[in-house]
Structures are given as C-alpha cells and as structure tokens.
mmCIF file of C-alpha atoms and ligand atoms in Angstrom:
data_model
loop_
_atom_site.group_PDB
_atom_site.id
_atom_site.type_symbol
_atom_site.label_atom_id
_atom_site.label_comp_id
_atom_site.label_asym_id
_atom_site.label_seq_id
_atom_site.Cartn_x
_atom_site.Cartn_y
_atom_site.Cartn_z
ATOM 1 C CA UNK F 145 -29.728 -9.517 -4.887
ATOM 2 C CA UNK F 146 -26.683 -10.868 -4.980
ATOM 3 C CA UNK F 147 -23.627 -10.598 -2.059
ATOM 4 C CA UNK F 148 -20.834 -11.691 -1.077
ATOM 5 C CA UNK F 149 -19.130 -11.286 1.873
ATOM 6 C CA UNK F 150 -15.424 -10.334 2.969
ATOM 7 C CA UNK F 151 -14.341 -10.774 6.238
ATOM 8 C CA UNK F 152 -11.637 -9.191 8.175
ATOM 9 C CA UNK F 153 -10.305 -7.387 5.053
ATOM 10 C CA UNK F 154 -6.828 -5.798 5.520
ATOM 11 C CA UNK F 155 -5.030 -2.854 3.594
ATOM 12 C CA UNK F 156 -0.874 -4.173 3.564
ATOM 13 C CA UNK F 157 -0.058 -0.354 2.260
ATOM 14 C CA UNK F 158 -1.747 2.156 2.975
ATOM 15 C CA UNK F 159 -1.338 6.481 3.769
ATOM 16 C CA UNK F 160 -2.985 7.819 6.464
ATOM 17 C CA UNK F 161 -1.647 11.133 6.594
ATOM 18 C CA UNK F 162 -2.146 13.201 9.915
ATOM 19 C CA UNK F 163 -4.766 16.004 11.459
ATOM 20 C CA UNK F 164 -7.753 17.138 9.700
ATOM 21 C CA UNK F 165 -6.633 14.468 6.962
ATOM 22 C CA UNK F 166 -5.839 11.993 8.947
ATOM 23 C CA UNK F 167 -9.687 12.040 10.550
ATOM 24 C CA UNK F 168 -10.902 12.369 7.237
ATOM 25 C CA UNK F 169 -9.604 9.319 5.537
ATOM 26 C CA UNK F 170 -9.241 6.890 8.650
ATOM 27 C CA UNK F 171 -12.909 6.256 8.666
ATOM 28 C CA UNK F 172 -12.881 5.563 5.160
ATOM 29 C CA UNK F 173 -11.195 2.264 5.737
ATOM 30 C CA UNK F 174 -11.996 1.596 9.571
ATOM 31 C CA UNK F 175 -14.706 0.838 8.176
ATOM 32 C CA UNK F 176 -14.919 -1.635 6.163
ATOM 33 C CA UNK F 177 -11.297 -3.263 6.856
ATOM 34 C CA UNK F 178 -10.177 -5.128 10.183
ATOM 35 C CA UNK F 179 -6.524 -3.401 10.180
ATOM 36 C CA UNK F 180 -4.335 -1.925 7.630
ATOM 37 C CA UNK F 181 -0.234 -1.200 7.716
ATOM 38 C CA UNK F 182 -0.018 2.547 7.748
ATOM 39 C CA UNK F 183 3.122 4.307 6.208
ATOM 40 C CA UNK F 184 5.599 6.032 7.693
ATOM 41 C CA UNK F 185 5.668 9.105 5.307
ATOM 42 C CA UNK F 186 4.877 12.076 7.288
ATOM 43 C CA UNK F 187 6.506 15.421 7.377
ATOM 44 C CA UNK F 188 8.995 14.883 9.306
ATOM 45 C CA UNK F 189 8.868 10.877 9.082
ATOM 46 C CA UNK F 190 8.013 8.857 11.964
ATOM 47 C CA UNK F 191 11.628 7.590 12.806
ATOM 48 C CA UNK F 192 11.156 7.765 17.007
ATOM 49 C CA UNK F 193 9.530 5.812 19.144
ATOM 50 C CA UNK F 194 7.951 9.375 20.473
ATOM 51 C CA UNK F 195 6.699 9.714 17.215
ATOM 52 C CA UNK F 196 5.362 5.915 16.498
ATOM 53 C CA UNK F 197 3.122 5.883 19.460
ATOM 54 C CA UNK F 198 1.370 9.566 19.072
ATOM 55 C CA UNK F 199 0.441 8.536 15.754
ATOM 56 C CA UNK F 200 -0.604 5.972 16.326
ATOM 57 C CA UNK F 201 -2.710 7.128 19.283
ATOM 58 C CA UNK F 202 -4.090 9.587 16.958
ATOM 59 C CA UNK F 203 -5.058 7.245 14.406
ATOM 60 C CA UNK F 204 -6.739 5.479 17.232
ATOM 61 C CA UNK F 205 -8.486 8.399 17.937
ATOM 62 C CA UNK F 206 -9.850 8.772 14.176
ATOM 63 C CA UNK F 207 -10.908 5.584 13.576
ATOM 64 C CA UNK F 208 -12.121 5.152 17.514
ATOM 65 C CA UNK F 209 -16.082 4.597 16.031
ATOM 66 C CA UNK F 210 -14.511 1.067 14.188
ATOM 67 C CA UNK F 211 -12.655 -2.010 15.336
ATOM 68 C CA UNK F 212 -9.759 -1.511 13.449
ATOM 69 C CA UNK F 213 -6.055 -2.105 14.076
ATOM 70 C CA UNK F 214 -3.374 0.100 12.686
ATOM 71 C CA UNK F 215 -0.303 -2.173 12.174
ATOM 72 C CA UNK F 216 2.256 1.449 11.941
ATOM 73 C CA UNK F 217 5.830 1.777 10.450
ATOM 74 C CA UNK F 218 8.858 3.270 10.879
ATOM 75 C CA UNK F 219 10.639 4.898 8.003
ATOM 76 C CA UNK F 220 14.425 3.347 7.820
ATOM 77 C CA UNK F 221 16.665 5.164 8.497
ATOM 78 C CA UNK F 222 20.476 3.294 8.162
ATOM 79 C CA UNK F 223 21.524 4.562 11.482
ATOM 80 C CA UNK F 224 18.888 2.550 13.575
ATOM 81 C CA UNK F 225 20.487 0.873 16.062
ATOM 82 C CA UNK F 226 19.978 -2.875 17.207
ATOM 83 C CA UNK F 227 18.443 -2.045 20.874
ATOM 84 C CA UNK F 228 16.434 0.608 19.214
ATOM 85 C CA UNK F 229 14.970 -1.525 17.289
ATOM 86 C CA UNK F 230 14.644 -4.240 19.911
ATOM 87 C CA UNK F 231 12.555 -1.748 21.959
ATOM 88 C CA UNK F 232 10.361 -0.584 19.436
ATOM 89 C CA UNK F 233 9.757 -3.933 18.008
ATOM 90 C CA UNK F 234 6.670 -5.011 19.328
ATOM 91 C CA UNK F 235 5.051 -1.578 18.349
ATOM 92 C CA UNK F 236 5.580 -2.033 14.431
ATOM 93 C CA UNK F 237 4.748 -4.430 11.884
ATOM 94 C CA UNK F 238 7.677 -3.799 9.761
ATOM 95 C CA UNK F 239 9.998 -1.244 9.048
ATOM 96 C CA UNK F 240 9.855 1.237 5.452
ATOM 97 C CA UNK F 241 12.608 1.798 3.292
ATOM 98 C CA UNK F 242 12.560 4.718 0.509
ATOM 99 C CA UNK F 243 15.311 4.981 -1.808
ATOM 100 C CA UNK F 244 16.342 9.402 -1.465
ATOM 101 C CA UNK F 245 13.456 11.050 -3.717
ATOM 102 C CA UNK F 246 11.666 8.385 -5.314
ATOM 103 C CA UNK F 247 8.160 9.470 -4.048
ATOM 104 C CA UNK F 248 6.043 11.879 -1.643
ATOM 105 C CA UNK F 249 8.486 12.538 1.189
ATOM 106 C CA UNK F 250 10.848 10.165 0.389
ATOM 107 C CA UNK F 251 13.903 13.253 1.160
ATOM 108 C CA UNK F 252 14.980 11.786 4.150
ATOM 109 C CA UNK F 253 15.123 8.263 2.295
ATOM 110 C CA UNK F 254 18.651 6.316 1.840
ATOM 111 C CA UNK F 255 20.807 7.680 -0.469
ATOM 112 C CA UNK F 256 22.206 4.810 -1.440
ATOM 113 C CA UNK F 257 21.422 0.980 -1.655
ATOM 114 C CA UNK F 258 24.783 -0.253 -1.278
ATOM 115 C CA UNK F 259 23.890 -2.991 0.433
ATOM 116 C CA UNK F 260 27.047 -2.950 2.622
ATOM 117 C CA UNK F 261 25.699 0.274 4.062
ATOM 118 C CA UNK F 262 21.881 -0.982 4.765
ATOM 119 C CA UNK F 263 23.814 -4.002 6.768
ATOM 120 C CA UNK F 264 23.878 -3.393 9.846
ATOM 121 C CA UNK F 265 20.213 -2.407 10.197
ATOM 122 C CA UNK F 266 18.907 -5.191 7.912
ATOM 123 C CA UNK F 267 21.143 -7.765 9.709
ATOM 124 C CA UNK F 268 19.436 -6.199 13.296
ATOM 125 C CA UNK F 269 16.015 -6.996 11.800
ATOM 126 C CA UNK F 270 16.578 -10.122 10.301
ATOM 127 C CA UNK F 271 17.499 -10.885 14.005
ATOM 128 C CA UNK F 272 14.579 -9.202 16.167
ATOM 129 C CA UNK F 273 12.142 -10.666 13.098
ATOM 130 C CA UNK F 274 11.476 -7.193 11.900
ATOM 131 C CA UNK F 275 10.034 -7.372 8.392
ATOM 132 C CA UNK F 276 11.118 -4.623 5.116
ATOM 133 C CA UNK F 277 8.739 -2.847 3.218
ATOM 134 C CA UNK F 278 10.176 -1.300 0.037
ATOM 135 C CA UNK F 279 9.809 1.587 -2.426
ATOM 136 C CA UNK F 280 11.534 -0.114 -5.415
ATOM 137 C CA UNK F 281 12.079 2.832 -7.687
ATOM 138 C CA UNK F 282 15.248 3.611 -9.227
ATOM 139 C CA UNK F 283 15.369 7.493 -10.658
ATOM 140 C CA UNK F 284 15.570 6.287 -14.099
ATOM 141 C CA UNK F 285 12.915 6.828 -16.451
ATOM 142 C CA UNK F 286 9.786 6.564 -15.014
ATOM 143 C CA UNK F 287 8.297 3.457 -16.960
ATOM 144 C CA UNK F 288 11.364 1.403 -15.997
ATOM 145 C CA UNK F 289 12.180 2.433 -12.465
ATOM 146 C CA UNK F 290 10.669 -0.810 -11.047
ATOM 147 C CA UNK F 291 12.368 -2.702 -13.384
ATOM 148 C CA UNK F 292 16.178 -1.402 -12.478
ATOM 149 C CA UNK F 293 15.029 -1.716 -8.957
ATOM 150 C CA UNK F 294 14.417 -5.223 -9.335
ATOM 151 C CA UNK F 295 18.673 -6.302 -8.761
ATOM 152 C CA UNK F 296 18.482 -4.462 -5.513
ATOM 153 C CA UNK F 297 15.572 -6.325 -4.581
ATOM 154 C CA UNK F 298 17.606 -9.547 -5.547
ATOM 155 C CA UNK F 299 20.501 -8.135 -3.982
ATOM 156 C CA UNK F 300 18.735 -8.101 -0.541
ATOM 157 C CA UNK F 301 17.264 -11.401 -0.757
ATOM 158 C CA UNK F 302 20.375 -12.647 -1.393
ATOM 159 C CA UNK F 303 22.336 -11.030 1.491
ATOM 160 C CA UNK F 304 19.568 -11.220 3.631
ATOM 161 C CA UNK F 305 17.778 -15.025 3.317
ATOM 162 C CA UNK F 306 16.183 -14.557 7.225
ATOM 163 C CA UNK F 307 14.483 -10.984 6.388
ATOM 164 C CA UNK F 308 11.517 -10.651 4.815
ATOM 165 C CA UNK F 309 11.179 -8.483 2.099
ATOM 166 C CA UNK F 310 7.838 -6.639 0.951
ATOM 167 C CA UNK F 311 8.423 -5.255 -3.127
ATOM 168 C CA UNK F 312 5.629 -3.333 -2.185
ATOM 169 C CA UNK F 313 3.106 -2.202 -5.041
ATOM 170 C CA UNK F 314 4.489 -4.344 -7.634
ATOM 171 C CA UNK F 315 3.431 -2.688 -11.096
ATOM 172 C CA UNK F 316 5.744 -4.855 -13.771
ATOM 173 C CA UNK F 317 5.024 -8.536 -14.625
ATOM 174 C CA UNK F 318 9.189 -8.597 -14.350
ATOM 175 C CA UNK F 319 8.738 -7.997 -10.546
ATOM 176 C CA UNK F 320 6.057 -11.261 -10.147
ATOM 177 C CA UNK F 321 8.901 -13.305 -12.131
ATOM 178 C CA UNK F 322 11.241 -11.994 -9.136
ATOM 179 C CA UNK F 323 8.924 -12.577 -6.456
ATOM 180 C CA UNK F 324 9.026 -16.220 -7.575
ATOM 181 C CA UNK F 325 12.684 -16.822 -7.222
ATOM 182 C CA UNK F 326 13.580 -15.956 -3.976
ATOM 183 C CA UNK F 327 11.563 -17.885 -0.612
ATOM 184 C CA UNK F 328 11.980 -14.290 1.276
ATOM 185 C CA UNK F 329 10.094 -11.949 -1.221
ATOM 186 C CA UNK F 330 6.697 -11.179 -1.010
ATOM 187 C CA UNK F 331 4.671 -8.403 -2.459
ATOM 188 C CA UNK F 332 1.367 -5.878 -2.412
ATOM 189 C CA UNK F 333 -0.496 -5.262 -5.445
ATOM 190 C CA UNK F 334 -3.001 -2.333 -5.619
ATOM 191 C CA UNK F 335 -6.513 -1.866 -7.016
ATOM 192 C CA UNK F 336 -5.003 0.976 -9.382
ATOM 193 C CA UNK F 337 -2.430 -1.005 -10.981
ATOM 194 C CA UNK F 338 -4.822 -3.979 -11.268
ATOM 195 C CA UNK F 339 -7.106 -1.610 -13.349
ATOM 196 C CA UNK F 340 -5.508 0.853 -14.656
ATOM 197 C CA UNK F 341 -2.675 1.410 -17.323
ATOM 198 C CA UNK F 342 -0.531 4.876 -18.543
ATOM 199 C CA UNK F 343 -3.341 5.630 -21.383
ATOM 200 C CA UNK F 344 -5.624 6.265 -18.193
ATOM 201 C CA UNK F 345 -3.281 9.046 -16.630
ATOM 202 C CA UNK F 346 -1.769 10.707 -20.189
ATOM 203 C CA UNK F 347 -3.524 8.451 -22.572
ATOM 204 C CA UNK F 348 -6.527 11.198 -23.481
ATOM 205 C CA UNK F 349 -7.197 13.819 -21.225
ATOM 206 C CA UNK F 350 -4.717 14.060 -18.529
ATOM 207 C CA UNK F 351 -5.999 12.683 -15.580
ATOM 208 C CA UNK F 352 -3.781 13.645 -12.196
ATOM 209 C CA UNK F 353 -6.057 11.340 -9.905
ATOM 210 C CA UNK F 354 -4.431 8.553 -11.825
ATOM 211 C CA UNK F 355 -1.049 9.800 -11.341
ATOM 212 C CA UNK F 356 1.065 7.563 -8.383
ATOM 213 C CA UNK F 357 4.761 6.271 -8.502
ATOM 214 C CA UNK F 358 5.007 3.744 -9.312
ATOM 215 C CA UNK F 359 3.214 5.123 -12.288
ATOM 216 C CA UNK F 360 1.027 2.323 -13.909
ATOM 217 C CA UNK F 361 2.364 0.857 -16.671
ATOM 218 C CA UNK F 362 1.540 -1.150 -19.654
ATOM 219 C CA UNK F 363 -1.614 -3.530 -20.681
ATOM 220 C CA UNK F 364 0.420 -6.682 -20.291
ATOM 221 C CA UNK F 365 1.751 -5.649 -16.806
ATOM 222 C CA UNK F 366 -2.103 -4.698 -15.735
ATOM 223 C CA UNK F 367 -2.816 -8.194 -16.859
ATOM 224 C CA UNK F 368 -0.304 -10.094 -15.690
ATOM 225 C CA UNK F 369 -0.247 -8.521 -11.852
ATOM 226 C CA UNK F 370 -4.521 -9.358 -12.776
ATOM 227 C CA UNK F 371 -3.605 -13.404 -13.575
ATOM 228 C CA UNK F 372 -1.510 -13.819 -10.291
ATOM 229 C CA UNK F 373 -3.706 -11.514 -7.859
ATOM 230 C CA UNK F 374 -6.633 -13.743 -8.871
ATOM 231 C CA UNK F 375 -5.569 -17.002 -8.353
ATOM 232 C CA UNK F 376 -4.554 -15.565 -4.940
ATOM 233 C CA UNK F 377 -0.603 -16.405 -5.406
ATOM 234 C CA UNK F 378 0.333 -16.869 -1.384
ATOM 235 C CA UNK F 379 3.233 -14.323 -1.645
ATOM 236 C CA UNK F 380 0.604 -11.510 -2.926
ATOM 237 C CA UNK F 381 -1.247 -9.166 -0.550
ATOM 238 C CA UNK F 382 -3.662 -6.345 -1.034
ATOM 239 C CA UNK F 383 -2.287 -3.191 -0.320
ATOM 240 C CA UNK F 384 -3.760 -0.457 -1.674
ATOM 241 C CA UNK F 385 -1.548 2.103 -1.613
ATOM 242 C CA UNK F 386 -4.377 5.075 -0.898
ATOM 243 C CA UNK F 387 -2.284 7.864 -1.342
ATOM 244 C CA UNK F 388 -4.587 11.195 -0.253
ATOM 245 C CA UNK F 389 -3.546 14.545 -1.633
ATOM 246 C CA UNK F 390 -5.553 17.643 -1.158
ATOM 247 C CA UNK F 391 -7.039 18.245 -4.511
ATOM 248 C CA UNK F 392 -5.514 21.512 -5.451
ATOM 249 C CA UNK F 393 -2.472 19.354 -4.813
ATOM 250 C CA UNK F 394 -3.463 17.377 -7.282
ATOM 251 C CA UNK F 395 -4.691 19.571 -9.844
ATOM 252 C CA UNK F 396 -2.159 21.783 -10.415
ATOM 253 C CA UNK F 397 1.006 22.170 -12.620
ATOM 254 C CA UNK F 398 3.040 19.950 -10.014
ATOM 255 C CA UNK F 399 0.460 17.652 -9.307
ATOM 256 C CA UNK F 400 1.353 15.118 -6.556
ATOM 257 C CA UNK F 401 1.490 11.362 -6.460
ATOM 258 C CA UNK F 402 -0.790 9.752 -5.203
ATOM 259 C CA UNK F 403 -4.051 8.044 -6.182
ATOM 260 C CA UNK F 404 -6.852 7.943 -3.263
ATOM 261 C CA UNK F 405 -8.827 4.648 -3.760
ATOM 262 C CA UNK F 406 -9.605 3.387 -0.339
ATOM 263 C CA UNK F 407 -13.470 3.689 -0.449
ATOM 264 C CA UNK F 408 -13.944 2.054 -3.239
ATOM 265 C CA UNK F 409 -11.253 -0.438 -2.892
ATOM 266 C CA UNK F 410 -13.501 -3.292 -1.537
ATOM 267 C CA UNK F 411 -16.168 -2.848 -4.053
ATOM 268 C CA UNK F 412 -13.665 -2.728 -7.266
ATOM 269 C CA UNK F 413 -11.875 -5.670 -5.961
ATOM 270 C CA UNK F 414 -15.626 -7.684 -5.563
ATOM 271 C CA UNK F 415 -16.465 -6.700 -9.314
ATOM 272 C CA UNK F 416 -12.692 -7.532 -10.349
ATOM 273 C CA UNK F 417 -12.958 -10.801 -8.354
ATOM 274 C CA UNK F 418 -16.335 -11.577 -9.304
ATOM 275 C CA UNK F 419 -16.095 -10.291 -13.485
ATOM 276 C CA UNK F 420 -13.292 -13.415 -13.445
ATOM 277 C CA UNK F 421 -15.654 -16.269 -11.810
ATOM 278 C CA UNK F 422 -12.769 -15.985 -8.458
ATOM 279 C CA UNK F 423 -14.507 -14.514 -6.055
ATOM 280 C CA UNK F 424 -13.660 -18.469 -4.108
ATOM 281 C CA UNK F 425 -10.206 -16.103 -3.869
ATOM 282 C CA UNK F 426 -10.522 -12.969 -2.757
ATOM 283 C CA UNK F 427 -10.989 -13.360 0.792
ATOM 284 C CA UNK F 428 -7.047 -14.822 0.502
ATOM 285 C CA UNK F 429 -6.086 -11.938 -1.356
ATOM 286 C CA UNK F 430 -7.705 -9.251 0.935
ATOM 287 C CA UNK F 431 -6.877 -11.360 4.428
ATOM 288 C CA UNK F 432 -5.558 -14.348 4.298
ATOM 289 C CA UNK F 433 -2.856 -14.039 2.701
ATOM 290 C CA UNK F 434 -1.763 -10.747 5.289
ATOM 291 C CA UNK F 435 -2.395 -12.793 8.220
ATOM 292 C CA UNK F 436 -0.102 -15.650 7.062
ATOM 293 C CA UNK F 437 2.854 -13.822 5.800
ATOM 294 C CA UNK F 438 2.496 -10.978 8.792
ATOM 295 C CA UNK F 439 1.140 -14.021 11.541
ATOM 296 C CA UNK F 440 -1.321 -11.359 12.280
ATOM 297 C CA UNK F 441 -4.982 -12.481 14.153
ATOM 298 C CA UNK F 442 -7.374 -9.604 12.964
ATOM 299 C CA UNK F 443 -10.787 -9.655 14.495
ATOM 300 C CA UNK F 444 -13.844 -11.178 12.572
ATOM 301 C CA UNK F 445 -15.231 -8.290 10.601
ATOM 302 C CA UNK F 446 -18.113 -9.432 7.842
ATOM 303 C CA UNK F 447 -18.333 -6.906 5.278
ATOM 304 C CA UNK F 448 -21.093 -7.469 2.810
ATOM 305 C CA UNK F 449 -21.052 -6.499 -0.599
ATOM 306 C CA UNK F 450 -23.966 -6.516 -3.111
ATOM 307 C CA UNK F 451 -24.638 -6.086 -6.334
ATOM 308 C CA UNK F 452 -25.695 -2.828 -6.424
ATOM 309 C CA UNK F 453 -24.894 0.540 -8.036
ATOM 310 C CA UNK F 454 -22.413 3.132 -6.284
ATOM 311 C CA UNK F 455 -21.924 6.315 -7.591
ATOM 312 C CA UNK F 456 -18.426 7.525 -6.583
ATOM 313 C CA UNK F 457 -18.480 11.135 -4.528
ATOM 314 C CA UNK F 458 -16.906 13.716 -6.846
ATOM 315 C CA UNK F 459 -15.199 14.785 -3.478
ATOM 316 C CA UNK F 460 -14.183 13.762 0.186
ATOM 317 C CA UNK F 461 -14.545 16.678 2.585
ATOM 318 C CA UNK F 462 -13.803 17.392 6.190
ATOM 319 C CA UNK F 463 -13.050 21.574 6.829
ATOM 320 C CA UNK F 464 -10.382 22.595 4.254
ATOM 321 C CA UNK F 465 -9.270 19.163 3.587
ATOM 322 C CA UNK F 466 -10.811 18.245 0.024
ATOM 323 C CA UNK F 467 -9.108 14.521 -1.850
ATOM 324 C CA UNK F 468 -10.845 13.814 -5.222
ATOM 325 C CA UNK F 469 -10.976 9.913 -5.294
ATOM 326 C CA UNK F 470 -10.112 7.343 -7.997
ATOM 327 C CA UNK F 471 -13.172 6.984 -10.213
ATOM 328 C CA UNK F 472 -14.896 9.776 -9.285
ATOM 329 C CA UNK F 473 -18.510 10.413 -10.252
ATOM 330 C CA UNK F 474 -18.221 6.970 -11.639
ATOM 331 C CA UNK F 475 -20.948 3.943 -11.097
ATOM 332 C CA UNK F 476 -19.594 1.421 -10.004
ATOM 333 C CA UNK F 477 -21.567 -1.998 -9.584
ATOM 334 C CA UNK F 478 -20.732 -3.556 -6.330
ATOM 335 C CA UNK F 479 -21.799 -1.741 -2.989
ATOM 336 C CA UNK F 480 -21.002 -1.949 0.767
ATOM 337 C CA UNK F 481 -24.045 -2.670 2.200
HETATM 338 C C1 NCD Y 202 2.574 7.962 -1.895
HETATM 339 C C2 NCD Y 202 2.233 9.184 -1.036
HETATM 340 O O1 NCD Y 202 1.581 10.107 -1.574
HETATM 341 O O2 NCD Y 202 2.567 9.207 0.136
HETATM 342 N N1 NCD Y 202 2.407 8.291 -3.273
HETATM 343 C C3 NCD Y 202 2.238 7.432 -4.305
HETATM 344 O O3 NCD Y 202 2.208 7.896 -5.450
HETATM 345 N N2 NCD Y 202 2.086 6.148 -4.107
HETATM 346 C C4 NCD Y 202 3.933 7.494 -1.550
HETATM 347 C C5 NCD Y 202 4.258 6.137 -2.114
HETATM 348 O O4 NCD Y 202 3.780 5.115 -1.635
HETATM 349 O O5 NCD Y 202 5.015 6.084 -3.084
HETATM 350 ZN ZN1 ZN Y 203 2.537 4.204 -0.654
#
C-alpha cells in the first residue's frame, strides 16, 4: 500500500462559520490539519476584541477532541485605531479586508480602495507587524474581477513596502505574474481552483457546489496556479477557502458562494501532488511555506495518506445543518488513514 505522510498541515483561508455549523465543520479539519486562519465573515463580522475571543473560544470548544490552533481574523474595518490594534495584536494572525459586496458578507466591507483612505490603518499595521489578507474582486464582470483588482493590489504594495499582503485565493495566472514583482505579496491557492475550471460550474449541468467568488476561471489559469503550486513557489500557501453553505442555500435560485472542500482537501492535494511525481513538495505547500511567511510553530501532527479509495459523503450532517461537499459521491483515490 502505498502512503505518504503530511505533517502539521495548515489551512491559510479557511470559513468556519458559527453554532451548529461551526461544530459541524471544525472537526472536519481539526482533524487532519495542525491550525488553520479562520475568516472573519460572520453575521455581524468579528470587528471587537469581545467578539475575537468568544469565537474563538467557541471554535476551541468544537474542535476541543484535536490539537488544533485557530490562527482568527478581524474583518477591516478603516476606522481601526492604532492602540486598538496594538491590543488586539497578539490575538490575530492578520487582519481581512473585503472590498463592499464582493462576496458572502462582505456588506460591511470598504467601500472604497482609495488607498489614501485605507492609510491610516494599513500604516498602524505595517507598524505593530499586523499582516493583510485580501478579497481582490473588483464588481466588474465576474471572469475579470481578479484581474482589475490586481492595480490595487500593486497599489498597496507600493504604498505599503513593510506590510504584508495576502492576494488571497489567487484564481488568474495574471495574479502569480503580480505576486512575483513585489517582495511584500504573497498568496493562497485553493484545491478548487487547482482543479476545477468554469465548464465545471456552467459548463454542462449547472453545478452550484462549484460555484465560489472568485469564480474559477479558465484551463490555462487552472494550469498555471497548478505549475507554481507544485514546485512549491515560497510566496504560495494552501488555503482552502472551505466555504460551508447549508445546502438549500446552495441549491436554490440564489445559490450562495461558496464551495465546501475541507475533507477532502488533504487527499485531492496527495493525488494532485502525487499524479505530477511532486509529492518531495507538498509538505512546503501545505506547511512550510505558512510557517515561514506567518513565523508560526504548529505542533507535529503526522497525517497519513494511502492509496486507497474514498467515496465522498453525498452530505455532512449535524441537526438541521446539511453542506453538500465538493465532489460529492465521488471516489477519490487517496485516503486519510
Ligand atoms: C466565502 C464565504 O462563503 O464566506 N465564499 C466564497 O465563495 N469563497 C467568502 C469568500 O471567501 O469569498
Ligand atoms: Zn474565503
């Protein structure tokens, strides 16, 4: 039988949710992954420091049967003021910006990216060492959002050369050219836009589960984000963006974005990692590469995979919470053992 083994695997992106969701996903990647950066995106938006630690007590709570570390978020907000965010610094990992709109709960984000108005907040991180995680979406057509984003994102680096900056699920082979231009860019790729491509959401059948922002784009974007991810580029991270929506959420006639991958994340990266003969990389991809650009210690956590068929659960269930996963009823050939 073949294995391999990941250890301390960490999830740069990832949605948690809260309540009955919250303790149904949380074990799903407690896990199998060391720690994981948890967004900010609840309704109303963790923007307190009331707020931060009762989440993240409560993720505690959910994931309590696991050594796992939740590295939590707070969701900008351009008001923030330097001793708040000296206070609350050593309780975050990094602080979330969403343009106004641009995805699920994103109304209270910034409604503009004049970068004269994010100043004083960004200069008061680039101070306290307080890294940005971005939503780079524009509302412009939906295939090229990410790429009219990309100026702001240069825009920032430029005015900011002491913050780091986190284009976070990069979906464009436009943004990797980006990422390689400026020292203060990094990025988080996911396992949906390393797989998948529009003809998978709208291509045939429609297929919601597919649907996220940014939506996933063309072949040569799949396979460029594919080229860099597996040679483990040092500014790349895995992140995977596990976006849980309750499934009549999903399947609907306003279906929500969001694709919900994180129990099958490990396993699809192994088979991507392995199908390529790199499977030397994908411990940097799925750790290494985290710990370096975060300076984060996460404990030793050996996760062994092995060749072995998985059959994905149709559904995820915990009382009236129900989240229809990515690949669903599919076999896939790696398994957690
Ligand atoms: C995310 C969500 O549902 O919270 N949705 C998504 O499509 N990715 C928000 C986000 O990260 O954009
Ligand atoms: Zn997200």
């Amino acid at each position: 039988m073949e294995k391999f083994i990941i250890n301390s695997a960490l999830d740069m992106h990832l949605h948690l949710r809260d309540e009955d969701m919250l303790k149904l996903v949380a074990p799903l990647t407690s896990k199998s992954f060391s720690g994981a950066l948890i967004m900010p995106n609840l309704l109303p938006p963790i923007t307190t420091k009331e707020a931060l630690l009762s989440y993240k007590q409560r993720i505690k709570e959910a994931t309590k049967e696991d050594d796992f570390t939740p590295y939590v978020t707070i969701f900008f907000q351009v008001d923030y003021s330097y001793s708040f965010l000296e206070d609350i610094k050593d309780e975050i990992i990094a602080v979330k910006l969403y343009p106004f709109g641009v995805t699920t709960n994103s109304e209270t984000g910034v409604s503009s990216m004049d970068v004269e108005i994010l100043r004083p907040t960004l200069e008061s991180m680039s101070k306290l060492g307080i890294p940005l995680c971005v939503h780079g979406e524009t509302k412009g057509f939906v295939m090229d959002r990410e790429k009219e984003f990309l100026p702001i994102y240069e825009s920032l680096a430029i005015n900011f050369p002491n913050l780091k900056i986190i284009m976070e699920h990069i979906s464009t082979k436009e943004a990797i050219t980006l990422l390689d231009k400026y020292d203060n860019l990094y990025a988080t790729v996911t396992i949906h836009h390393l797989l998948l491509t529009l003809d998978d959401v709208a291509g045939g059948m429609l297929n919601p589960h597919n649907f996220c922002k940014p939506i996933v784009k063309r072949y040569e974007d799949r396979d460029a984000l594919q080229e860099v991810v597996l040679q483990a580029h040092p500014k790349i991270m895995f992140g995977s963006d596990s976006a849980p929506h309750q499934k009549n959420n999903k399947e609907c006639h306003h279906g929500a974005a969001g694709v919900f991958n994180s129990p099958i994340a490990l396993q699809l990266l192994t088979e991507l990692f392995e199908r390529n003969g790199k499977l030397d990389n994908l411990n940097t991809f799925v750790s290494l590469n985290a710990q370096k650009i975060y300076n984060l210690k996460p404990t030793t956590k050996p996760i062994t995979l092995i060749k072995k068929d998985f059959i994905v659960p149709d559904v995820y269930s915990y009382k009236k919470e129900q989240v229809v996963p990515m690949f669903a009823g599919k076999t896939l050939l790696w398994s957690i053992e």
